[in-house]
Amino acid sequence: MTQSANASRPAVLVTGAAAGIGRAIAARFARQGWTVGLYDIDAAAVRTTAAEIGGHTITGAFDVTDPTGWDTALREFTDATGRLDLLVNNAGILYSGAFGDIPLPRHHRLIDVNIKGVLNGCHAALPHLLRTPGSQVVNLASASALYGQPGLATYGATKAAVRSLTEALDLEWRHHGIRVTDLLPLFVATDMMTEVSKGSKSAATLGVHLTPDDIAQAVWHTANQRRAWSGPHVLVGLQTKLTA
Ligand code: NAD
């Protein structure tokens, strides 16, 4: 659904935009006057979210594990906007618990959504990013990419893969003028955090609670290069409490 778009306005596509961090990122860019594509697996929720945040929005529903869904979404979005300044690969899932207690299909689903979802997005978006000068990708990894945590083994492994993919693509696409960054947040107060608290004592006892708006702010600063460039990884949490 297109509410309004205009090729003179910068355009961002956010996955997992119906709730949590994705919703906050979409709202932040909408407030700044960007055209925002809100995409989520939950069609009804993403429409409601777009209506609530207002601004210039485009919505659609697809599963990030589906390459055809990506192609359709990107075609419809760029047909409406004429550009793709920023792709935010935010959609992600988490199952926590003892490794052996989590059924194998859930481990596989984590890999599909959290790794293949990001990979599919980067692959499908590349032609559109190449056509938009100064374009960027921001991937939501996690501080879990940096160290193994009991209860979050496969989740952490998927985020380590996103971190590695980000670093490689940032190097590979730099000569095209495309910047690729990941965010490595500590724990953010969303529905996902509730799941973490259930399954990982070490996660819960870390007790660091960012808000979705903190992450939206970090994406905004990253996209606008207000931070000193320190490489493709942005740790959000302990030392980084950004101000507007
Ligand atoms: P959330 O569960 O609150 O929201 C995730 C959104 O993604 C939901 O709207 C959901 O419908 C959508 N989604 C799930 N699977 C999808 C799929 N296959 N295709 C399309 N959309 C899908 O999660 P959140 O806490 O907002 O997390 C967002 C991102 O940030 C995730 O990648 C997560 O791993 C990462 N992250 C979260 C935290 C945290 O503490 N919450 C910390 C670090 C990183």
Short mmCIF file of C-alpha atoms and ligand atoms in Angstrom, two decimals:
data_model
loop_
_atom_site.label_atom_id
_atom_site.label_comp_id
_atom_site.label_asym_id
_atom_site.label_seq_id
_atom_site.Cartn_x
_atom_site.Cartn_y
_atom_site.Cartn_z
CA MET A 1 0.00 0.00 0.00
CA THR A 2 1.47 3.34 -0.97
CA GLN A 3 0.42 6.37 0.99
CA SER A 4 2.69 8.77 -0.85
CA ALA A 5 6.21 8.78 -2.19
CA ASN A 6 8.38 11.30 -3.93
CA ALA A 7 11.70 10.72 -5.69
CA SER A 8 13.22 13.83 -4.06
CA ARG A 9 12.75 12.34 -0.61
CA PRO A 10 15.30 9.81 0.70
CA ALA A 11 13.89 6.31 1.02
CA VAL A 12 14.49 3.59 3.60
CA LEU A 13 13.15 0.05 3.62
CA VAL A 14 12.90 -1.59 7.06
CA THR A 15 12.14 -5.28 7.62
CA GLY A 16 10.47 -6.51 10.78
CA ALA A 17 8.90 -3.06 10.95
CA ALA A 18 5.61 -4.01 12.62
CA ALA A 19 7.00 -4.14 16.16
CA GLY A 20 9.90 -3.49 18.50
CA ILE A 21 13.11 -2.06 17.09
CA GLY A 22 11.92 -2.07 13.46
CA ARG A 23 8.87 -0.02 14.35
CA ALA A 24 11.03 2.54 16.22
CA ILE A 25 13.43 2.81 13.27
CA ALA A 26 10.53 3.31 10.85
CA ALA A 27 9.01 5.99 13.10
CA ARG A 28 12.31 7.82 13.45
CA PHE A 29 12.90 8.07 9.71
CA ALA A 30 9.24 8.96 9.04
CA ARG A 31 9.55 11.87 11.50
CA GLN A 32 12.60 13.06 9.59
CA GLY A 33 10.60 13.21 6.35
CA TRP A 34 11.97 10.10 4.64
CA THR A 35 9.77 7.76 2.64
CA VAL A 36 9.66 4.64 4.78
CA GLY A 37 8.92 1.13 3.54
CA LEU A 38 7.57 -0.94 6.40
CA TYR A 39 7.74 -4.67 5.66
CA ASP A 40 6.97 -7.55 7.98
CA ILE A 41 5.76 -11.13 7.92
CA ASP A 42 2.64 -9.90 9.77
CA ALA A 43 0.56 -8.06 7.15
CA ALA A 44 -2.13 -6.71 9.48
CA ALA A 45 0.30 -5.51 12.14
CA VAL A 46 2.55 -3.68 9.70
CA ARG A 47 -0.44 -1.81 8.22
CA THR A 48 -1.53 -0.78 11.70
CA THR A 49 1.99 0.34 12.60
CA ALA A 50 2.28 2.44 9.43
CA ALA A 51 -1.05 4.12 10.15
CA GLU A 52 0.04 4.85 13.72
CA ILE A 53 3.43 6.36 12.86
CA GLY A 54 2.11 8.49 9.97
CA GLY A 55 4.33 10.24 7.42
CA HIS A 56 5.14 8.94 3.94
CA THR A 57 4.93 5.19 4.18
CA ILE A 58 4.72 2.15 1.95
CA THR A 59 3.81 -1.19 3.48
CA GLY A 60 4.06 -4.80 2.42
CA ALA A 61 4.19 -8.28 3.85
CA PHE A 62 6.67 -11.03 3.09
CA ASP A 63 8.90 -13.52 4.85
CA VAL A 64 12.55 -12.46 4.59
CA THR A 65 13.53 -16.09 3.99
CA ASP A 66 11.70 -15.93 0.62
CA PRO A 67 13.85 -14.46 -2.21
CA THR A 68 10.76 -13.94 -4.39
CA GLY A 69 9.16 -11.89 -1.62
CA TRP A 70 12.25 -9.68 -1.53
CA ASP A 71 12.22 -9.15 -5.31
CA THR A 72 8.55 -8.16 -5.32
CA ALA A 73 8.88 -5.85 -2.31
CA LEU A 74 11.94 -4.09 -3.69
CA ARG A 75 10.37 -3.69 -7.12
CA GLU A 76 7.17 -2.21 -5.70
CA PHE A 77 9.09 0.02 -3.28
CA THR A 78 11.56 1.41 -5.81
CA ASP A 79 8.82 1.81 -8.46
CA ALA A 80 7.13 4.14 -5.98
CA THR A 81 10.21 5.93 -4.63
CA GLY A 82 12.68 5.83 -7.52
CA ARG A 83 15.51 5.13 -5.05
CA LEU A 84 16.78 3.04 -2.15
CA ASP A 85 19.01 5.11 0.12
CA LEU A 86 19.00 2.71 3.05
CA LEU A 87 18.07 -0.91 3.65
CA VAL A 88 17.66 -1.90 7.30
CA ASN A 89 17.77 -5.67 7.72
CA ASN A 90 16.08 -5.73 11.10
CA ALA A 91 13.73 -8.75 10.98
CA GLY A 92 15.00 -11.46 13.27
CA ILE A 93 13.83 -14.15 15.66
CA LEU A 94 15.12 -15.71 18.85
CA TYR A 95 14.53 -19.07 20.50
CA SER A 96 16.31 -19.45 23.80
CA GLY A 97 16.90 -22.44 26.02
CA ALA A 98 19.31 -25.30 26.50
CA PHE A 99 20.74 -26.26 23.10
CA GLY A 100 19.50 -29.85 23.22
CA ASP A 101 16.04 -28.85 24.37
CA ILE A 102 15.38 -26.65 21.36
CA PRO A 103 13.98 -28.82 18.54
CA LEU A 104 16.19 -28.98 15.45
CA PRO A 105 13.62 -27.26 13.17
CA ARG A 106 13.81 -24.20 15.45
CA HIS A 107 17.61 -24.08 15.15
CA HIS A 108 17.18 -24.26 11.39
CA ARG A 109 14.52 -21.54 11.39
CA LEU A 110 16.91 -19.25 13.32
CA ILE A 111 19.50 -19.76 10.61
CA ASP A 112 16.94 -19.20 7.85
CA VAL A 113 15.49 -15.96 9.22
CA ASN A 114 18.54 -14.39 10.86
CA ILE A 115 21.22 -15.31 8.30
CA LYS A 116 19.47 -16.12 5.02
CA GLY A 117 16.97 -13.29 5.58
CA VAL A 118 19.80 -10.74 5.73
CA LEU A 119 21.73 -12.40 2.90
CA ASN A 120 18.61 -12.45 0.68
CA GLY A 121 18.02 -8.77 1.39
CA CYS A 122 21.57 -7.70 0.58
CA HIS A 123 21.54 -9.75 -2.62
CA ALA A 124 18.18 -8.51 -3.86
CA ALA A 125 18.84 -4.88 -2.90
CA LEU A 126 22.25 -4.55 -4.54
CA PRO A 127 21.01 -3.43 -8.00
CA HIS A 128 18.80 -0.80 -6.36
CA LEU A 129 21.58 0.37 -4.01
CA LEU A 130 23.94 0.71 -6.97
CA ARG A 131 21.46 3.06 -8.67
CA THR A 132 21.24 5.33 -5.59
CA PRO A 133 24.40 7.38 -4.87
CA GLY A 134 25.61 7.19 -1.26
CA SER A 135 23.33 4.26 -0.40
CA GLN A 136 23.77 2.16 2.73
CA VAL A 137 22.78 -1.05 4.46
CA VAL A 138 22.38 -1.41 8.23
CA ASN A 139 22.07 -4.95 9.58
CA LEU A 140 20.78 -5.71 13.06
CA ALA A 141 23.28 -8.11 14.53
CA SER A 142 23.63 -8.29 18.33
CA ALA A 143 26.18 -8.16 21.11
CA SER A 144 25.51 -11.92 21.15
CA ALA A 145 27.69 -12.06 18.03
CA LEU A 146 30.73 -11.33 20.18
CA TYR A 147 30.61 -14.06 22.81
CA GLY A 148 28.91 -17.38 23.36
CA GLN A 149 26.07 -17.34 25.87
CA PRO A 150 24.40 -20.41 27.37
CA GLY A 151 20.82 -20.55 26.17
CA LEU A 152 21.54 -18.47 23.08
CA ALA A 153 23.99 -20.69 21.18
CA THR A 154 22.38 -20.71 17.74
CA TYR A 155 21.01 -17.17 18.03
CA GLY A 156 24.54 -15.93 18.80
CA ALA A 157 25.95 -17.96 15.92
CA THR A 158 23.48 -16.38 13.49
CA LYS A 159 24.42 -12.90 14.67
CA ALA A 160 28.14 -13.70 14.35
CA ALA A 161 27.41 -14.67 10.75
CA VAL A 162 25.63 -11.35 10.15
CA ARG A 163 28.61 -9.52 11.63
CA SER A 164 31.01 -11.34 9.31
CA LEU A 165 28.77 -10.83 6.26
CA THR A 166 28.53 -7.12 7.06
CA GLU A 167 32.28 -6.69 7.33
CA ALA A 168 32.92 -8.51 4.07
CA LEU A 169 30.23 -6.61 2.12
CA ASP A 170 31.41 -3.28 3.51
CA LEU A 171 34.87 -4.00 2.10
CA GLU A 172 33.53 -5.45 -1.15
CA TRP A 173 31.00 -2.69 -1.89
CA ARG A 174 33.05 0.26 -0.68
CA HIS A 175 34.35 0.97 -4.17
CA HIS A 176 30.72 1.25 -5.32
CA GLY A 177 30.17 3.90 -2.62
CA ILE A 178 27.85 1.61 -0.62
CA ARG A 179 28.45 1.50 3.14
CA VAL A 180 27.41 -1.58 5.11
CA THR A 181 27.20 -1.39 8.91
CA ASP A 182 25.90 -3.63 11.63
CA LEU A 183 24.59 -2.70 15.04
CA LEU A 184 25.51 -4.91 17.98
CA PRO A 185 22.99 -3.93 20.66
CA LEU A 186 22.88 -5.31 24.13
CA PHE A 187 19.43 -6.11 25.46
CA VAL A 188 16.57 -3.99 24.21
CA ALA A 189 13.15 -3.90 25.85
CA THR A 190 10.98 -5.64 23.21
CA ASP A 191 8.96 -8.87 22.96
CA MET A 192 12.21 -10.59 21.99
CA MET A 193 13.79 -9.58 25.30
CA THR A 194 10.97 -11.35 27.12
CA GLU A 195 11.99 -14.54 25.30
CA VAL A 196 15.65 -14.03 26.25
CA SER A 197 14.81 -13.62 29.92
CA LYS A 198 12.96 -16.95 29.86
CA GLY A 199 15.84 -18.94 28.45
CA SER A 200 19.14 -17.43 29.45
CA LYS A 201 20.09 -16.59 33.01
CA SER A 202 23.33 -14.99 31.85
CA ALA A 203 21.39 -12.72 29.51
CA ALA A 204 18.89 -11.73 32.15
CA THR A 205 21.51 -11.03 34.78
CA LEU A 206 23.40 -8.68 32.46
CA GLY A 207 20.45 -6.41 33.08
CA VAL A 208 21.19 -3.88 30.37
CA HIS A 209 18.00 -2.42 28.96
CA LEU A 210 18.07 -0.18 25.96
CA THR A 211 14.86 1.05 24.38
CA PRO A 212 13.89 0.57 20.73
CA ASP A 213 14.29 4.35 20.37
CA ASP A 214 17.96 4.05 21.42
CA ILE A 215 18.51 1.67 18.52
CA ALA A 216 16.53 3.86 16.11
CA GLN A 217 18.75 6.74 17.14
CA ALA A 218 21.88 4.68 16.47
CA VAL A 219 20.58 3.78 12.98
CA TRP A 220 19.77 7.43 12.34
CA HIS A 221 23.26 8.56 13.39
CA THR A 222 24.87 5.78 11.37
CA ALA A 223 22.86 6.64 8.26
CA ASN A 224 23.72 10.30 8.61
CA GLN A 225 27.36 9.70 9.45
CA ARG A 226 27.22 11.87 12.57
CA ARG A 227 29.46 9.44 14.37
CA ALA A 228 33.18 9.21 13.77
CA TRP A 229 33.70 6.36 11.30
CA SER A 230 35.20 3.52 13.29
CA GLY A 231 34.52 0.58 10.98
CA PRO A 232 31.43 -1.38 10.07
CA HIS A 233 30.44 -2.43 13.61
CA VAL A 234 28.54 -0.24 16.05
CA LEU A 235 28.23 -1.58 19.61
CA VAL A 236 25.13 -0.08 21.18
CA GLY A 237 24.79 -0.39 24.90
CA LEU A 238 27.51 -0.14 27.46
CA GLN A 239 29.48 2.85 26.27
CA THR A 240 27.11 4.22 23.70
CA LYS A 241 24.12 6.22 24.85
CA LEU A 242 23.61 8.46 21.87
CA THR A 243 21.99 11.83 22.02
CA ALA A 244 19.98 13.42 19.23
P1 NAD B 1 10.64 -8.33 17.90
O1 NAD B 1 10.38 -9.78 18.08
O2 NAD B 1 10.08 -7.35 18.88
O3 NAD B 1 10.16 -7.86 16.43
C1 NAD B 1 10.59 -8.56 15.28
C2 NAD B 1 9.71 -8.21 14.09
O4 NAD B 1 10.20 -8.98 12.97
C3 NAD B 1 8.23 -8.60 14.30
O5 NAD B 1 7.38 -7.57 13.84
C4 NAD B 1 8.08 -9.87 13.45
O6 NAD B 1 6.77 -10.05 12.94
C5 NAD B 1 9.09 -9.63 12.33
N1 NAD B 1 9.55 -10.88 11.72
C6 NAD B 1 9.89 -12.03 12.36
N2 NAD B 1 10.23 -12.97 11.47
C7 NAD B 1 10.11 -12.40 10.23
C8 NAD B 1 10.34 -12.89 8.92
N3 NAD B 1 10.72 -14.15 8.69
N4 NAD B 1 10.13 -12.04 7.88
C9 NAD B 1 9.71 -10.77 8.10
N5 NAD B 1 9.48 -10.26 9.32
C10 NAD B 1 9.69 -11.07 10.39
O7 NAD B 1 12.24 -8.21 17.81
P2 NAD B 1 13.19 -6.96 18.18
O8 NAD B 1 13.62 -7.11 19.58
O9 NAD B 1 12.58 -5.70 17.72
O10 NAD B 1 14.47 -7.32 17.29
C11 NAD B 1 14.73 -6.73 16.02
C12 NAD B 1 16.14 -7.11 15.58
O11 NAD B 1 17.10 -6.65 16.54
C13 NAD B 1 16.36 -8.63 15.46
O12 NAD B 1 17.18 -8.91 14.34
C14 NAD B 1 17.07 -8.96 16.76
O13 NAD B 1 17.83 -10.15 16.66
C15 NAD B 1 17.92 -7.73 16.95
N6 NAD B 1 18.34 -7.52 18.34
C16 NAD B 1 17.41 -7.44 19.34
C17 NAD B 1 17.84 -7.27 20.66
C18 NAD B 1 16.87 -7.20 21.82
O14 NAD B 1 17.31 -7.28 22.97
N7 NAD B 1 15.57 -7.05 21.60
C19 NAD B 1 19.20 -7.15 20.94
C20 NAD B 1 20.12 -7.20 19.89
C21 NAD B 1 19.67 -7.40 18.60
#
